[in-house]
Short mmCIF file of C-alpha atoms in Angstrom, two decimals:
data_model
loop_
_atom_site.label_atom_id
_atom_site.label_comp_id
_atom_site.label_asym_id
_atom_site.label_seq_id
_atom_site.Cartn_x
_atom_site.Cartn_y
_atom_site.Cartn_z
CA MET A 28 0.00 0.00 0.00
CA THR A 29 1.41 3.33 -0.98
CA GLY A 30 0.14 6.86 -0.66
CA SER A 31 -3.39 7.86 0.18
CA MET A 32 -6.43 8.94 -1.78
CA GLY A 33 -7.11 11.98 0.36
CA ASN A 34 -10.71 13.13 0.62
CA LEU A 35 -13.48 12.12 -1.73
CA ARG A 36 -13.04 14.00 -4.98
CA SER A 37 -15.60 16.29 -6.57
CA SER A 38 -17.52 15.15 -9.66
CA ALA A 39 -15.82 17.76 -11.80
CA SER A 40 -12.32 16.71 -10.81
CA ILE A 41 -13.17 13.03 -11.40
CA THR A 42 -14.49 13.82 -14.87
CA LEU A 43 -11.47 15.95 -15.70
CA SER A 44 -9.01 13.27 -14.62
CA ALA A 45 -11.00 10.66 -16.58
CA TRP A 46 -10.87 12.88 -19.70
CA ASN A 47 -7.16 13.41 -19.24
CA ALA A 48 -6.51 9.67 -18.89
CA LEU A 49 -8.77 8.77 -21.81
CA PHE A 50 -7.23 11.42 -24.05
CA LEU A 51 -3.72 10.10 -23.45
CA ARG A 52 -4.88 6.51 -23.85
CA GLU A 53 -6.60 7.33 -27.17
CA ALA A 54 -3.70 9.43 -28.42
CA VAL A 55 -1.19 6.67 -27.70
CA SER A 56 -3.13 4.08 -29.67
CA ARG A 57 -3.90 6.51 -32.48
CA VAL A 58 -0.44 7.95 -32.99
CA SER A 59 1.83 5.07 -32.02
CA GLY A 60 -0.50 2.10 -32.34
CA ARG A 61 0.70 0.61 -35.60
CA ARG A 62 3.98 1.08 -37.41
CA ALA A 63 4.38 4.78 -38.30
CA ALA A 64 0.70 5.38 -37.53
CA TRP A 65 1.32 9.11 -37.25
CA LEU A 66 2.76 9.17 -40.78
CA TRP A 67 -0.37 7.57 -42.24
CA LEU A 68 -2.49 10.32 -40.74
CA LEU A 69 -0.73 12.67 -43.17
CA VAL A 70 -0.21 10.31 -46.08
CA GLU A 71 -3.87 9.37 -46.34
CA PRO A 72 -5.27 12.86 -47.16
CA ALA A 73 -2.18 13.77 -49.19
CA ALA A 74 -2.56 10.66 -51.35
CA HIS A 75 -6.28 11.37 -51.66
CA LEU A 76 -5.52 14.87 -52.91
CA THR A 77 -2.83 13.66 -55.31
CA VAL A 78 -5.10 11.09 -56.93
CA LEU A 79 -7.89 13.62 -57.39
CA MET A 80 -5.43 16.17 -58.80
CA VAL A 81 -4.16 13.68 -61.37
CA ILE A 82 -7.69 12.76 -62.43
CA PHE A 83 -9.23 16.21 -62.55
CA SER A 84 -6.53 18.64 -63.56
CA THR A 85 -4.21 16.47 -65.64
CA ILE A 86 -6.68 14.16 -67.34
CA ARG A 87 -9.91 16.17 -67.38
CA HIS A 88 -8.31 19.66 -67.37
CA ARG A 89 -10.91 21.06 -65.01
CA VAL A 90 -10.30 24.63 -63.89
CA MET A 91 -12.02 26.64 -61.20
CA PRO A 92 -12.45 30.38 -61.86
CA GLY A 93 -10.73 32.43 -59.19
CA PHE A 94 -9.21 29.42 -57.50
CA ASP A 95 -6.29 27.10 -57.66
CA TYR A 96 -7.86 23.71 -58.26
CA ALA A 97 -5.49 21.92 -55.89
CA LEU A 98 -6.48 24.25 -53.08
CA PHE A 99 -10.14 23.87 -54.01
CA LEU A 100 -9.87 20.09 -53.63
CA ALA A 101 -7.73 20.33 -50.50
CA ILE A 102 -10.34 22.43 -48.68
CA GLY A 103 -13.02 19.94 -49.65
CA ILE A 104 -11.00 16.96 -48.48
CA LEU A 105 -9.93 18.56 -45.20
CA GLY A 106 -13.41 19.82 -44.35
CA TYR A 107 -15.16 16.61 -45.28
CA ASN A 108 -12.57 14.46 -43.48
CA LEU A 109 -12.89 16.56 -40.35
CA PHE A 110 -16.64 16.06 -40.33
CA ARG A 111 -16.60 12.37 -41.29
CA ASN A 112 -13.70 11.31 -39.06
CA SER A 113 -15.13 13.10 -36.03
CA ALA A 114 -18.43 11.31 -36.62
CA THR A 115 -17.16 7.81 -37.45
CA ARG A 116 -14.30 7.71 -34.94
CA SER A 117 -16.53 8.80 -32.09
CA MET A 118 -19.26 6.43 -33.26
CA ALA A 119 -16.87 3.52 -32.60
CA ALA A 120 -15.64 4.92 -29.27
CA ILE A 121 -18.01 2.99 -27.01
CA SER A 122 -17.26 -0.48 -28.39
CA ALA A 123 -13.51 0.25 -28.49
CA ASN A 124 -13.46 1.28 -24.82
CA ARG A 125 -15.91 -1.27 -23.44
CA ALA A 126 -13.26 -2.76 -21.12
CA LEU A 127 -12.71 0.60 -19.44
CA PHE A 128 -16.30 0.91 -18.23
CA ALA A 129 -15.21 -1.41 -15.42
CA TYR A 130 -14.10 1.84 -13.79
CA ARG A 131 -17.16 3.77 -12.73
CA GLN A 132 -15.28 7.04 -13.31
CA VAL A 133 -15.52 6.39 -17.07
CA LYS A 134 -18.90 6.96 -18.70
CA PRO A 135 -19.84 6.30 -22.34
CA VAL A 136 -20.25 10.00 -23.10
CA ASP A 137 -16.68 10.59 -21.86
CA VAL A 138 -15.05 8.22 -24.32
CA VAL A 139 -17.09 9.66 -27.22
CA LEU A 140 -16.30 13.28 -26.40
CA VAL A 141 -12.61 12.56 -25.83
CA ARG A 142 -12.34 10.73 -29.15
CA ALA A 143 -14.04 13.57 -30.98
CA PHE A 144 -11.69 16.06 -29.34
CA LEU A 145 -8.62 14.01 -30.26
CA GLU A 146 -9.86 13.72 -33.84
CA GLY A 147 -10.27 17.50 -33.98
CA VAL A 148 -6.70 18.01 -32.74
CA ILE A 149 -5.32 15.50 -35.26
CA GLN A 150 -7.23 17.01 -38.19
CA LEU A 151 -6.11 20.48 -37.13
CA PHE A 152 -2.47 19.41 -37.39
CA VAL A 153 -3.07 17.57 -40.66
CA GLY A 154 -4.77 20.67 -42.09
CA LEU A 155 -2.03 23.03 -40.96
CA ILE A 156 0.69 20.79 -42.40
CA MET A 157 -1.12 20.43 -45.72
CA ILE A 158 -1.71 24.18 -46.05
CA ALA A 159 1.92 24.83 -45.11
CA GLY A 160 3.08 22.24 -47.62
CA MET A 161 1.00 23.74 -50.40
CA SER A 162 2.35 27.21 -49.59
CA LEU A 163 5.89 25.86 -49.73
CA VAL A 164 5.42 24.56 -53.26
CA GLY A 165 4.24 27.99 -54.32
CA LEU A 166 0.44 27.79 -54.23
CA GLU A 167 -1.66 30.68 -52.91
CA ALA A 168 -2.85 28.57 -50.01
CA LEU A 169 -3.33 31.16 -47.28
CA PRO A 170 -6.91 32.26 -46.54
CA HIS A 171 -7.80 35.95 -46.92
CA ASP A 172 -10.38 35.56 -44.11
CA PRO A 173 -8.80 33.18 -41.58
CA LEU A 174 -11.41 33.80 -38.87
CA THR A 175 -14.24 32.54 -41.06
CA VAL A 176 -12.17 29.51 -42.06
CA MET A 177 -11.58 28.70 -38.41
CA LEU A 178 -15.26 29.19 -37.58
CA VAL A 179 -16.43 26.96 -40.42
CA PHE A 180 -13.96 24.21 -39.54
CA ALA A 181 -14.93 24.44 -35.87
CA LEU A 182 -18.55 23.98 -36.96
CA PHE A 183 -17.59 20.96 -39.09
CA TRP A 184 -15.96 19.49 -36.04
CA LEU A 185 -18.93 20.25 -33.76
CA PHE A 186 -21.35 18.85 -36.33
CA GLY A 187 -19.25 15.69 -36.65
CA THR A 188 -19.11 15.39 -32.87
CA GLY A 189 -22.87 15.76 -32.58
CA VAL A 190 -23.49 13.16 -35.28
CA GLY A 191 -20.91 10.91 -33.61
CA LEU A 192 -22.67 11.26 -30.25
CA MET A 193 -25.97 10.24 -31.78
CA LEU A 194 -24.48 7.40 -33.83
CA SER A 195 -22.47 6.07 -30.89
CA VAL A 196 -25.70 5.54 -28.97
CA GLY A 197 -27.54 4.26 -32.04
CA SER A 198 -24.87 1.79 -33.11
CA THR A 199 -24.42 0.46 -29.56
CA LEU A 200 -28.11 -0.20 -29.06
CA ILE A 201 -28.85 -1.26 -32.66
CA PRO A 202 -25.67 -2.45 -34.45
CA GLU A 203 -27.33 -2.14 -37.88
CA ILE A 204 -27.40 1.63 -37.44
CA GLY A 205 -23.59 1.69 -37.38
CA LYS A 206 -23.36 -0.32 -40.59
CA MET A 207 -25.94 1.89 -42.32
CA ALA A 208 -24.12 5.03 -41.19
CA ASN A 209 -20.82 3.83 -42.64
CA LEU A 210 -22.61 3.12 -45.93
CA CYS A 211 -24.19 6.57 -45.95
CA PHE A 212 -20.86 8.39 -45.69
CA ILE A 213 -19.89 7.15 -49.18
CA PRO A 214 -22.72 8.88 -51.12
CA LEU A 215 -22.44 11.84 -48.74
CA TYR A 216 -18.90 12.36 -50.01
CA PHE A 217 -20.17 12.75 -53.56
CA VAL A 218 -23.08 15.08 -52.79
CA SER A 219 -21.09 17.31 -50.43
CA GLY A 220 -19.20 19.08 -53.20
CA VAL A 221 -15.72 17.87 -52.37
CA LEU A 222 -15.07 17.44 -56.09
CA PHE A 223 -17.22 20.19 -57.56
CA SER A 224 -18.73 23.56 -56.84
CA PRO A 225 -22.52 23.98 -56.68
CA ALA A 226 -22.13 26.77 -59.23
CA MET A 227 -21.31 24.02 -61.77
CA VAL A 228 -24.63 22.26 -61.12
CA PRO A 229 -28.03 23.06 -62.76
CA PRO A 230 -30.10 25.30 -60.44
CA ALA A 231 -32.90 22.75 -59.93
CA LEU A 232 -30.46 20.16 -58.65
CA ARG A 233 -28.42 22.77 -56.76
CA ASP A 234 -31.32 23.66 -54.46
CA TRP A 235 -31.50 20.05 -53.39
CA LEU A 236 -27.76 19.75 -52.89
CA LEU A 237 -27.71 22.87 -50.76
CA LEU A 238 -29.92 21.17 -48.20
CA ASN A 239 -26.72 19.38 -47.18
CA PRO A 240 -25.04 21.47 -44.46
CA VAL A 241 -21.62 19.97 -45.28
CA MET A 242 -21.80 21.33 -48.81
CA GLN A 243 -22.77 24.77 -47.50
CA GLY A 244 -19.84 24.68 -45.10
CA LEU A 245 -17.38 23.80 -47.86
CA GLU A 246 -18.66 26.72 -49.96
CA LEU A 247 -18.19 29.09 -47.03
CA ALA A 248 -14.68 27.82 -46.39
CA ARG A 249 -13.71 28.26 -50.05
CA ALA A 250 -15.12 31.77 -50.13
CA ALA A 251 -13.09 32.60 -47.03
CA PHE A 252 -9.93 31.38 -48.78
CA SER A 253 -10.39 33.38 -51.97
CA PRO A 254 -12.39 36.61 -52.27
CA SER A 255 -12.95 36.01 -55.97
CA TYR A 256 -14.66 32.66 -55.44
CA HIS A 257 -18.24 32.75 -56.67
CA VAL A 258 -20.62 31.58 -53.93
CA VAL A 259 -24.10 30.61 -55.07
CA THR A 260 -27.11 32.17 -53.34
CA GLY A 261 -28.65 30.18 -50.53
CA VAL A 262 -25.40 29.44 -48.71
CA ASP A 263 -25.74 30.51 -45.10
CA LEU A 264 -23.36 30.17 -42.16
CA TYR A 265 -26.27 29.88 -39.73
CA TYR A 266 -27.60 26.83 -41.57
CA LEU A 267 -24.47 24.82 -40.76
CA MET A 268 -24.39 26.33 -37.27
CA ALA A 269 -27.96 25.24 -36.59
CA PHE A 270 -27.15 21.69 -37.68
CA ALA A 271 -24.00 21.62 -35.55
CA PHE A 272 -25.68 22.75 -32.35
CA ALA A 273 -28.88 20.78 -32.91
CA SER A 274 -26.89 17.56 -33.46
CA LEU A 275 -24.77 18.26 -30.37
CA PHE A 276 -27.90 18.86 -28.31
CA PHE A 277 -29.63 15.70 -29.50
CA GLY A 278 -26.43 13.70 -29.23
CA LEU A 279 -25.97 14.66 -25.59
CA ALA A 280 -29.68 14.16 -24.95
CA VAL A 281 -29.66 10.55 -26.20
CA HIS A 282 -26.57 9.90 -24.11
CA VAL A 283 -28.44 11.09 -21.03
CA ARG A 284 -31.55 9.15 -21.99
CA PHE A 285 -29.72 5.86 -22.63
CA ALA A 286 -26.88 6.24 -20.11
CA ARG A 287 -27.87 3.06 -18.30
CA ARG A 288 -28.55 0.94 -21.39
CA LEU A 289 -25.11 1.80 -22.82
CA LEU A 290 -23.34 0.37 -19.80
CA MET A 291 -25.15 -2.96 -19.90
CA GLN A 292 -23.26 -5.87 -21.30
CA MET B 29 -20.36 2.20 4.82
CA ILE B 30 -22.30 0.91 1.81
CA VAL B 31 -26.09 1.01 1.75
CA VAL B 32 -27.97 -1.27 -0.63
CA ASP B 33 -31.68 -0.56 -0.43
CA ASP B 34 -34.42 -2.53 -2.24
CA VAL B 35 -32.34 -3.05 -5.37
CA HIS B 36 -34.01 -4.59 -8.40
CA LYS B 37 -32.04 -5.48 -11.50
CA ARG B 38 -32.82 -7.06 -14.83
CA TYR B 39 -30.99 -6.95 -18.12
CA GLN B 40 -32.18 -6.00 -21.54
CA THR B 41 -32.07 -8.99 -23.88
CA GLU B 42 -32.56 -9.34 -27.62
CA HIS B 43 -36.23 -10.04 -26.91
CA GLY B 44 -37.06 -7.14 -24.60
CA ALA B 45 -36.61 -7.00 -20.85
CA GLY B 46 -35.14 -10.16 -19.33
CA LYS B 47 -36.01 -11.94 -16.12
CA TRP B 48 -35.41 -10.18 -12.82
CA VAL B 49 -31.96 -11.16 -11.59
CA LEU B 50 -32.29 -9.33 -8.28
CA ARG B 51 -35.66 -8.64 -6.69
CA GLY B 52 -35.53 -6.33 -3.71
CA VAL B 53 -32.04 -6.78 -2.30
CA SER B 54 -31.21 -4.79 0.84
CA PHE B 55 -28.24 -4.84 3.18
CA ASN B 56 -25.71 -2.50 4.75
CA ILE B 57 -22.00 -3.14 4.87
CA GLN B 58 -20.28 -1.49 7.82
CA PRO B 59 -16.72 -0.18 7.53
CA ARG B 60 -13.90 -2.73 7.64
CA VAL B 61 -16.21 -5.72 7.35
CA SER B 62 -15.13 -8.47 4.98
CA VAL B 63 -18.04 -10.10 3.21
CA GLY B 64 -18.02 -13.31 1.22
CA MET B 65 -20.73 -13.81 -1.37
CA VAL B 66 -21.99 -17.28 -2.15
CA GLY B 67 -24.68 -18.63 -4.46
CA ARG B 68 -25.16 -20.80 -7.50
CA ASN B 69 -23.81 -19.89 -10.91
CA GLY B 70 -26.10 -17.28 -12.41
CA ALA B 71 -27.70 -16.38 -9.08
CA GLY B 72 -26.65 -12.75 -9.53
CA LYS B 73 -23.44 -12.50 -7.51
CA SER B 74 -21.43 -10.76 -10.21
CA THR B 75 -24.39 -8.52 -11.04
CA LEU B 76 -24.58 -7.49 -7.40
CA LEU B 77 -20.82 -6.81 -7.32
CA ARG B 78 -21.08 -4.65 -10.44
CA LEU B 79 -23.93 -2.68 -8.88
CA VAL B 80 -22.04 -2.17 -5.61
CA GLY B 81 -18.96 -1.17 -7.59
CA GLY B 82 -20.99 1.42 -9.48
CA VAL B 83 -20.28 -0.07 -12.91
CA ASP B 84 -23.98 -0.60 -13.55
CA THR B 85 -27.09 0.98 -12.08
CA PRO B 86 -30.11 -0.79 -10.59
CA ASN B 87 -33.49 -0.61 -12.34
CA ARG B 88 -35.10 0.18 -9.00
CA GLY B 89 -33.79 0.90 -5.52
CA ARG B 90 -30.65 2.75 -4.56
CA ILE B 91 -27.04 2.10 -3.66
CA GLU B 92 -25.00 4.57 -1.64
CA ARG B 93 -21.28 4.42 -1.24
CA HIS B 94 -20.12 6.58 1.67
CA CYS B 95 -16.52 5.58 1.14
CA ARG B 96 -13.99 4.85 -1.57
CA VAL B 97 -14.89 1.62 -3.32
CA SER B 98 -12.61 -0.14 -5.78
CA TRP B 99 -13.71 -1.31 -9.21
CA PRO B 100 -14.72 -4.98 -9.37
CA MET B 101 -11.54 -6.88 -10.13
CA GLY B 102 -11.81 -10.06 -12.09
CA PHE B 103 -12.72 -11.52 -15.49
CA GLY B 104 -10.15 -9.43 -17.31
CA GLY B 105 -12.32 -6.32 -17.18
CA GLY B 106 -10.66 -2.95 -16.94
CA LEU B 107 -7.68 -3.75 -19.12
CA GLN B 108 -7.30 -2.42 -22.66
CA GLY B 109 -5.81 -5.21 -24.76
CA SER B 110 -3.97 -3.03 -27.26
CA LEU B 111 -2.10 -1.13 -24.54
CA THR B 112 0.81 -2.45 -22.51
CA GLY B 113 0.56 -3.30 -18.84
CA ARG B 114 2.42 -0.11 -18.04
CA GLN B 115 0.07 2.04 -20.14
CA ASN B 116 -2.93 0.44 -18.48
CA ALA B 117 -1.42 1.14 -15.07
CA LYS B 118 -0.89 4.78 -16.03
CA PHE B 119 -4.47 5.04 -17.20
CA VAL B 120 -5.83 3.66 -13.92
CA SER B 121 -3.56 6.00 -11.94
CA ARG B 122 -4.87 8.99 -13.86
CA ILE B 123 -8.57 8.25 -13.49
CA HIS B 124 -8.03 7.82 -9.78
CA GLY B 125 -6.45 11.26 -9.57
CA HIS B 126 -2.84 10.14 -9.16
CA GLU B 127 -1.35 12.04 -12.07
CA LEU B 128 1.51 13.33 -9.95
CA ASP B 129 2.80 10.15 -8.33
CA ILE B 130 2.50 7.84 -11.34
CA PRO B 131 6.14 6.66 -11.07
CA ASP B 132 5.51 5.37 -7.52
CA ARG B 133 2.36 3.54 -8.57
CA LEU B 134 4.04 2.04 -11.61
CA ALA B 135 6.95 0.83 -9.52
CA TYR B 136 4.56 -0.81 -7.09
CA VAL B 137 2.49 -2.49 -9.82
CA ALA B 138 5.57 -3.72 -11.68
CA ASP B 139 7.05 -5.09 -8.48
CA PHE B 140 3.92 -6.76 -7.13
CA SER B 141 2.71 -8.25 -10.41
CA GLU B 142 6.18 -9.74 -11.14
CA LEU B 143 5.48 -9.42 -14.86
CA GLY B 144 9.06 -8.44 -15.69
CA ASP B 145 9.56 -7.50 -19.34
CA ALA B 146 5.96 -8.45 -20.11
CA PHE B 147 4.91 -5.27 -18.28
CA ASP B 148 5.84 -3.41 -21.49
CA GLU B 149 4.04 -5.81 -23.81
CA PRO B 150 0.40 -5.38 -24.93
CA VAL B 151 -2.05 -6.90 -22.47
CA LYS B 152 -3.68 -8.95 -25.23
CA THR B 153 -0.51 -11.10 -25.32
CA TYR B 154 -0.89 -11.96 -21.62
CA SER B 155 -2.06 -15.30 -20.29
CA SER B 156 -5.07 -15.25 -17.99
CA GLY B 157 -2.80 -15.70 -14.98
CA MET B 158 -0.70 -12.71 -16.01
CA ARG B 159 -3.81 -10.61 -16.53
CA SER B 160 -5.15 -11.32 -13.09
CA ARG B 161 -1.76 -10.61 -11.53
CA LEU B 162 -1.79 -7.22 -13.21
CA GLN B 163 -5.36 -6.54 -12.11
CA PHE B 164 -4.60 -7.58 -8.59
CA ALA B 165 -1.49 -5.42 -8.38
CA LEU B 166 -3.40 -2.48 -9.89
CA SER B 167 -6.14 -2.57 -7.29
CA LEU B 168 -3.64 -2.89 -4.44
CA ALA B 169 -1.72 0.13 -5.71
CA PHE B 170 -4.51 2.43 -4.56
CA ASP B 171 -6.05 2.97 -1.17
CA PHE B 172 -9.71 2.05 -1.04
CA ASP B 173 -11.98 1.61 1.95
CA VAL B 174 -13.63 -1.38 0.30
CA TYR B 175 -12.10 -3.73 -2.26
CA ILE B 176 -14.34 -5.73 -4.58
CA SER B 177 -12.98 -9.03 -5.86
CA ASP B 178 -14.74 -11.35 -8.30
CA GLU B 179 -12.85 -14.66 -8.08
CA VAL B 180 -9.57 -12.85 -8.61
CA THR B 181 -7.70 -14.84 -5.95
CA ALA B 182 -8.39 -18.07 -7.83
CA ALA B 183 -5.98 -17.09 -10.60
CA GLY B 184 -2.22 -17.21 -10.74
CA ASP B 185 0.25 -19.89 -9.73
CA ALA B 186 0.81 -21.17 -6.20
CA SER B 187 3.45 -18.64 -5.16
CA PHE B 188 1.43 -15.70 -6.44
CA ARG B 189 -1.67 -16.96 -4.66
CA ALA B 190 0.26 -17.08 -1.42
CA LYS B 191 1.42 -13.52 -2.00
CA ALA B 192 -2.10 -12.38 -2.88
CA ALA B 193 -3.45 -14.04 0.25
CA ALA B 194 -0.89 -12.25 2.40
CA ALA B 195 -1.82 -8.93 0.79
CA PHE B 196 -5.51 -9.54 1.38
CA LYS B 197 -4.84 -10.40 5.03
CA ASN B 198 -2.91 -7.18 5.35
CA LEU B 199 -5.81 -5.21 3.86
CA ALA B 200 -8.28 -6.55 6.37
CA SER B 201 -6.73 -4.45 9.16
CA HIS B 202 -7.76 -1.15 7.57
CA ALA B 203 -10.21 -1.86 4.73
CA GLY B 204 -13.28 -3.91 3.92
CA LEU B 205 -13.53 -6.59 1.31
CA ILE B 206 -16.42 -7.93 -0.74
CA MET B 207 -15.49 -11.11 -2.54
CA VAL B 208 -17.12 -13.77 -4.65
CA SER B 209 -15.50 -17.16 -4.58
CA HIS B 210 -16.55 -20.75 -5.05
CA ASP B 211 -13.73 -21.87 -2.81
CA GLU B 212 -14.87 -22.37 0.75
CA GLY B 213 -11.35 -22.16 2.14
CA THR B 214 -10.74 -18.77 0.55
CA LEU B 215 -13.97 -17.37 1.91
CA LYS B 216 -13.34 -18.66 5.42
CA GLN B 217 -9.80 -17.32 5.33
CA PHE B 218 -10.69 -13.74 4.43
CA CYS B 219 -14.32 -13.10 5.28
CA SER B 220 -16.14 -12.70 8.55
CA ALA B 221 -19.66 -12.04 7.28
CA GLY B 222 -21.49 -13.64 4.38
CA ILE B 223 -24.18 -12.93 1.81
CA TRP B 224 -26.09 -15.79 0.25
CA VAL B 225 -27.59 -14.80 -3.10
CA HIS B 226 -30.53 -17.03 -3.90
CA ASP B 227 -33.65 -16.67 -6.00
CA GLY B 228 -33.30 -12.94 -6.54
CA GLN B 229 -32.80 -12.25 -2.84
CA ALA B 230 -29.68 -11.63 -0.80
CA HIS B 231 -29.57 -13.04 2.72
CA TRP B 232 -27.14 -11.48 5.16
CA PHE B 233 -25.28 -13.61 7.72
CA ASP B 234 -22.99 -12.18 10.35
CA GLN B 235 -20.92 -15.36 10.18
CA ILE B 236 -19.58 -16.64 6.89
CA ASP B 237 -20.03 -20.22 8.18
CA ASP B 238 -23.80 -19.69 8.42
CA ALA B 239 -23.95 -18.34 4.87
CA LEU B 240 -22.00 -21.34 3.59
CA ARG B 241 -24.29 -23.71 5.49
CA ALA B 242 -27.44 -22.09 4.06
CA TYR B 243 -25.94 -22.27 0.59
CA LYS B 244 -25.01 -25.94 0.94
CA GLU B 245 -28.42 -26.86 2.29
CA SER B 246 -30.07 -25.17 -0.69
CA ILE B 247 -27.98 -27.27 -3.06
CA ALA B 248 -28.64 -30.48 -1.17
CA ALA B 249 -32.38 -29.85 -1.02
#
């Protein structure tokens, strides 16, 4: 027996120490889990971007008025990845940390929130390195309105976290929901405008596409990078913001509602 | 002191709510009392331990812990397979608020568990004996008022069991113990009081011998 526990700790200090421990535990397995795991975090989006660049600018000679096409694609990939990874990584958080619920200090909502936070930190670094890399090779990769870029990316992250909170409960209680969600992220990639701008789409179809808050967010981020980028009407920052906060609210609400069911084995 | 008051518990199954495992369980555990829990397989002993340990919540009734209660040790719970023994030990230190004296805790766990180099290998490569040694060392590395043990003493080789027994004996002077075991000798060695879990009820006995007798009579009948 060594040391002493001191007095009973407050709820807030227990939660904070659980978050701290979970964050380090998640970061260790994410960054040093497999061989050069940290390298793959960078290689994956960079390879993604390279493949798309080869297809669209070399083979199909697509150009984007007022924009470097590489930067156009990079913003789409970074924004979409931030949203999708926050959602899918936190969706899997409960099953990946099942063993740790043996400690009553650790609650399901903790592991989901910590994973979403870690994913945000990782994607922030990936984004900064990619932007820096593109600037180094001579592209105009610095945003003219950095505050809006940061706001939009923060909303992507919050939206992904909210969706992840909801899906983590859904996929734990009904495993089919997790499988369906993973399927849905594939078509979502194509309708979110990672590869194209809504200005290139016929107006009738565009109105439908703009119902997707991810597409609206990508448009806002691109406009914040280049003042000459043409943003179609109907793109609104508050639309994405409403989705982000509504999903966070409902995500936390279902965690409260099903707190007991999630712990059952 | 731990208060268990009119606790009901049932689990959700694939086909809706399952059968009641516990139906109106009540007892109080005074400080520094060692309790052995007996009952048939599936009677609800582990469920009751999980509820007392705060891992799960009762459907009805309440459980109050007016002291520091350990997590239920046993069955390989609480260890993350992809992390090493050392990383798991750090994690447990942090959630228990021991960020600052992690080196001391790690030294204790490494020494007590006698895992050697395996302490830096992923837990999923451990044998079941090694896992329970790590779990046992982890729980002893922190001061609790009540330790909860689910068959954890049954694991390990003879020399480790002797060491574990000595550590448990040492605990009894300043902490309580709630243990499940199917080994009569273990229960008699460590426990003074007993709880017999039977038919959704928990019967309290001030003497472990009486609890064992009631349990044996129920099997014989």
